[in-house]
Amino acid sequence: MIGLGMWQLDAGRAELRLQAEYDSRQQQPAVRLVSVLENPDTLRFRRVIARGRYEPEQQILIDNRVHRGQAGYHVLTPLRLEDGAVRRAGEPGLGAAGQDRAVLPRIETRAARSR
């Protein structure tokens, strides 16, 4: 039991460190995403700014999601960065499910340029 208690204390300390890192990085200025890939650790918990063009033809729908009590699809629309060919996942949202799962919902994307 003492071992379990020590494990629980270590887990609590790890959560506190993670929350402190999150809070610290949220206070830093936003990072502009460019086509040169960043080290993922430098972007962890950071706010980012991305300019580019949504590509709705490459959209991904993830089935069996519920948002505010409504069943549907989690929608991911890729964003092609304006300074290169690199795509980033962008514009998450929910597309409502209809009566027939064989018929996919029509998802409207925002304007061609986004931030």
PDB file of C-alpha atoms in Angstrom:
ATOM      1  CA  MET A   1       0.000   0.000   0.000  1.00  0.00           C
ATOM      2  CA  ILE A   2       2.891   2.334   0.724  1.00  0.00           C
ATOM      3  CA  GLY A   3       4.204   1.679  -2.790  1.00  0.00           C
ATOM      4  CA  LEU A   4       0.812   2.601  -4.283  1.00  0.00           C
ATOM      5  CA  GLY A   5       0.715   5.762  -2.216  1.00  0.00           C
ATOM      6  CA  MET A   6       4.181   6.762  -3.420  1.00  0.00           C
ATOM      7  CA  TRP A   7       3.128   6.055  -7.023  1.00  0.00           C
ATOM      8  CA  GLN A   8       0.084   8.277  -6.529  1.00  0.00           C
ATOM      9  CA  LEU A   9       2.259  11.103  -5.163  1.00  0.00           C
ATOM     10  CA  ASP A  10       4.635  10.814  -8.139  1.00  0.00           C
ATOM     11  CA  ALA A  11       1.705  10.892 -10.566  1.00  0.00           C
ATOM     12  CA  GLY A  12       0.348  14.014  -8.851  1.00  0.00           C
ATOM     13  CA  ARG A  13       3.718  15.766  -9.122  1.00  0.00           C
ATOM     14  CA  ALA A  14       3.940  14.872 -12.810  1.00  0.00           C
ATOM     15  CA  GLU A  15       0.496  16.391 -13.389  1.00  0.00           C
ATOM     16  CA  LEU A  16       1.527  19.576 -11.596  1.00  0.00           C
ATOM     17  CA  ARG A  17       4.675  19.861 -13.756  1.00  0.00           C
ATOM     18  CA  LEU A  18       2.617  19.329 -16.902  1.00  0.00           C
ATOM     19  CA  GLN A  19       0.101  22.002 -15.873  1.00  0.00           C
ATOM     20  CA  ALA A  20       2.915  24.441 -15.074  1.00  0.00           C
ATOM     21  CA  GLU A  21       4.444  23.860 -18.530  1.00  0.00           C
ATOM     22  CA  TYR A  22       1.045  24.375 -20.159  1.00  0.00           C
ATOM     23  CA  ASP A  23       0.403  27.614 -18.253  1.00  0.00           C
ATOM     24  CA  SER A  24       3.871  28.941 -19.050  1.00  0.00           C
ATOM     25  CA  ARG A  25       3.657  28.223 -22.784  1.00  0.00           C
ATOM     26  CA  GLN A  26       0.176  29.714 -23.073  1.00  0.00           C
ATOM     27  CA  GLN A  27       1.601  33.022 -21.818  1.00  0.00           C
ATOM     28  CA  GLN A  28       4.258  33.113 -24.557  1.00  0.00           C
ATOM     29  CA  PRO A  29       3.584  34.901 -27.866  1.00  0.00           C
ATOM     30  CA  ALA A  30       2.011  32.872 -30.649  1.00  0.00           C
ATOM     31  CA  VAL A  31       4.347  31.089 -33.069  1.00  0.00           C
ATOM     32  CA  ARG A  32       3.819  31.536 -36.800  1.00  0.00           C
ATOM     33  CA  LEU A  33       3.718  28.186 -38.580  1.00  0.00           C
ATOM     34  CA  VAL A  34       5.823  27.988 -41.728  1.00  0.00           C
ATOM     35  CA  SER A  35       6.552  25.177 -44.166  1.00  0.00           C
ATOM     36  CA  VAL A  36       9.889  24.409 -42.490  1.00  0.00           C
ATOM     37  CA  LEU A  37       8.935  21.778 -39.956  1.00  0.00           C
ATOM     38  CA  GLU A  38       9.490  22.738 -36.324  1.00  0.00           C
ATOM     39  CA  ASN A  39      10.614  20.431 -33.591  1.00  0.00           C
ATOM     40  CA  PRO A  40       7.263  19.279 -32.141  1.00  0.00           C
ATOM     41  CA  ASP A  41       8.520  19.830 -28.581  1.00  0.00           C
ATOM     42  CA  THR A  42       8.993  23.561 -29.233  1.00  0.00           C
ATOM     43  CA  LEU A  43       5.341  23.855 -30.295  1.00  0.00           C
ATOM     44  CA  ARG A  44       3.877  21.807 -27.473  1.00  0.00           C
ATOM     45  CA  PHE A  45       1.100  23.777 -25.735  1.00  0.00           C
ATOM     46  CA  ARG A  46       2.002  26.914 -27.745  1.00  0.00           C
ATOM     47  CA  ARG A  47      -0.535  29.102 -29.486  1.00  0.00           C
ATOM     48  CA  VAL A  48       0.127  29.216 -33.228  1.00  0.00           C
ATOM     49  CA  ILE A  49      -0.786  31.399 -36.184  1.00  0.00           C
ATOM     50  CA  ALA A  50      -1.161  29.754 -39.577  1.00  0.00           C
ATOM     51  CA  ARG A  51      -2.088  31.336 -42.882  1.00  0.00           C
ATOM     52  CA  GLY A  52      -3.058  29.244 -45.826  1.00  0.00           C
ATOM     53  CA  ARG A  53      -5.831  27.689 -47.784  1.00  0.00           C
ATOM     54  CA  TYR A  54      -8.276  25.040 -46.587  1.00  0.00           C
ATOM     55  CA  GLU A  55      -8.500  21.941 -48.764  1.00  0.00           C
ATOM     56  CA  PRO A  56     -12.031  20.597 -48.286  1.00  0.00           C
ATOM     57  CA  GLU A  57     -11.487  17.927 -50.950  1.00  0.00           C
ATOM     58  CA  GLN A  58      -8.979  16.288 -48.560  1.00  0.00           C
ATOM     59  CA  GLN A  59     -11.332  16.439 -45.571  1.00  0.00           C
ATOM     60  CA  ILE A  60     -11.404  13.580 -43.072  1.00  0.00           C
ATOM     61  CA  LEU A  61     -14.575  12.559 -41.216  1.00  0.00           C
ATOM     62  CA  ILE A  62     -14.183  10.526 -38.027  1.00  0.00           C
ATOM     63  CA  ASP A  63     -17.433   8.714 -37.230  1.00  0.00           C
ATOM     64  CA  ASN A  64     -19.160   8.061 -33.911  1.00  0.00           C
ATOM     65  CA  ARG A  65     -18.495  11.364 -32.162  1.00  0.00           C
ATOM     66  CA  VAL A  66     -20.913  13.203 -29.902  1.00  0.00           C
ATOM     67  CA  HIS A  67     -20.841  16.953 -29.318  1.00  0.00           C
ATOM     68  CA  ARG A  68     -23.356  18.662 -27.022  1.00  0.00           C
ATOM     69  CA  GLY A  69     -25.604  15.632 -27.206  1.00  0.00           C
ATOM     70  CA  GLN A  70     -25.612  15.455 -31.014  1.00  0.00           C
ATOM     71  CA  ALA A  71     -24.165  12.443 -32.823  1.00  0.00           C
ATOM     72  CA  GLY A  72     -22.034  13.075 -35.846  1.00  0.00           C
ATOM     73  CA  TYR A  73     -18.584  13.154 -37.379  1.00  0.00           C
ATOM     74  CA  HIS A  74     -15.460  14.878 -36.143  1.00  0.00           C
ATOM     75  CA  VAL A  75     -14.298  16.923 -39.146  1.00  0.00           C
ATOM     76  CA  LEU A  76     -10.654  17.692 -39.964  1.00  0.00           C
ATOM     77  CA  THR A  77      -9.951  19.931 -42.946  1.00  0.00           C
ATOM     78  CA  PRO A  78      -6.286  20.236 -43.969  1.00  0.00           C
ATOM     79  CA  LEU A  79      -4.767  23.699 -44.248  1.00  0.00           C
ATOM     80  CA  ARG A  80      -2.057  24.167 -46.888  1.00  0.00           C
ATOM     81  CA  LEU A  81       0.317  26.805 -45.558  1.00  0.00           C
ATOM     82  CA  GLU A  82       0.663  29.808 -47.859  1.00  0.00           C
ATOM     83  CA  ASP A  83       4.461  29.686 -47.976  1.00  0.00           C
ATOM     84  CA  GLY A  84       4.813  26.064 -49.056  1.00  0.00           C
ATOM     85  CA  ALA A  85       3.366  22.670 -49.765  1.00  0.00           C
ATOM     86  CA  VAL A  86       3.185  21.582 -46.140  1.00  0.00           C
ATOM     87  CA  ARG A  87      -0.273  20.764 -44.840  1.00  0.00           C
ATOM     88  CA  ARG A  88      -1.387  21.072 -41.243  1.00  0.00           C
ATOM     89  CA  ALA A  89      -4.567  19.696 -39.763  1.00  0.00           C
ATOM     90  CA  GLY A  90      -6.999  22.518 -39.339  1.00  0.00           C
ATOM     91  CA  GLU A  91     -10.572  23.523 -38.675  1.00  0.00           C
ATOM     92  CA  PRO A  92     -11.810  20.783 -36.392  1.00  0.00           C
ATOM     93  CA  GLY A  93     -15.554  20.694 -36.036  1.00  0.00           C
ATOM     94  CA  LEU A  94     -18.560  18.425 -35.966  1.00  0.00           C
ATOM     95  CA  GLY A  95     -20.722  17.389 -38.890  1.00  0.00           C
ATOM     96  CA  ALA A  96     -24.164  16.224 -37.848  1.00  0.00           C
ATOM     97  CA  ALA A  97     -25.080  12.648 -38.703  1.00  0.00           C
ATOM     98  CA  GLY A  98     -28.210  12.054 -40.746  1.00  0.00           C
ATOM     99  CA  GLN A  99     -30.668   9.167 -40.610  1.00  0.00           C
ATOM    100  CA  ASP A 100     -28.531   7.073 -42.974  1.00  0.00           C
ATOM    101  CA  ARG A 101     -24.794   6.645 -42.337  1.00  0.00           C
ATOM    102  CA  ALA A 102     -24.318   5.767 -46.018  1.00  0.00           C
ATOM    103  CA  VAL A 103     -25.014   9.435 -46.832  1.00  0.00           C
ATOM    104  CA  LEU A 104     -22.195  11.684 -45.609  1.00  0.00           C
ATOM    105  CA  PRO A 105     -23.042  15.180 -44.375  1.00  0.00           C
ATOM    106  CA  ARG A 106     -22.231  18.215 -46.487  1.00  0.00           C
ATOM    107  CA  ILE A 107     -19.568  20.159 -44.588  1.00  0.00           C
ATOM    108  CA  GLU A 108     -19.114  23.851 -45.320  1.00  0.00           C
ATOM    109  CA  THR A 109     -15.595  25.180 -44.845  1.00  0.00           C
ATOM    110  CA  ARG A 110     -14.619  28.737 -44.060  1.00  0.00           C
ATOM    111  CA  ALA A 111     -13.238  31.127 -46.649  1.00  0.00           C
ATOM    112  CA  ALA A 112     -10.302  30.027 -48.791  1.00  0.00           C
ATOM    113  CA  ARG A 113      -7.812  31.963 -46.663  1.00  0.00           C
ATOM    114  CA  SER A 114      -7.633  31.445 -42.955  1.00  0.00           C
ATOM    115  CA  ARG A 115      -5.606  32.379 -39.969  1.00  0.00           C
TER     116      ARG A 115
END
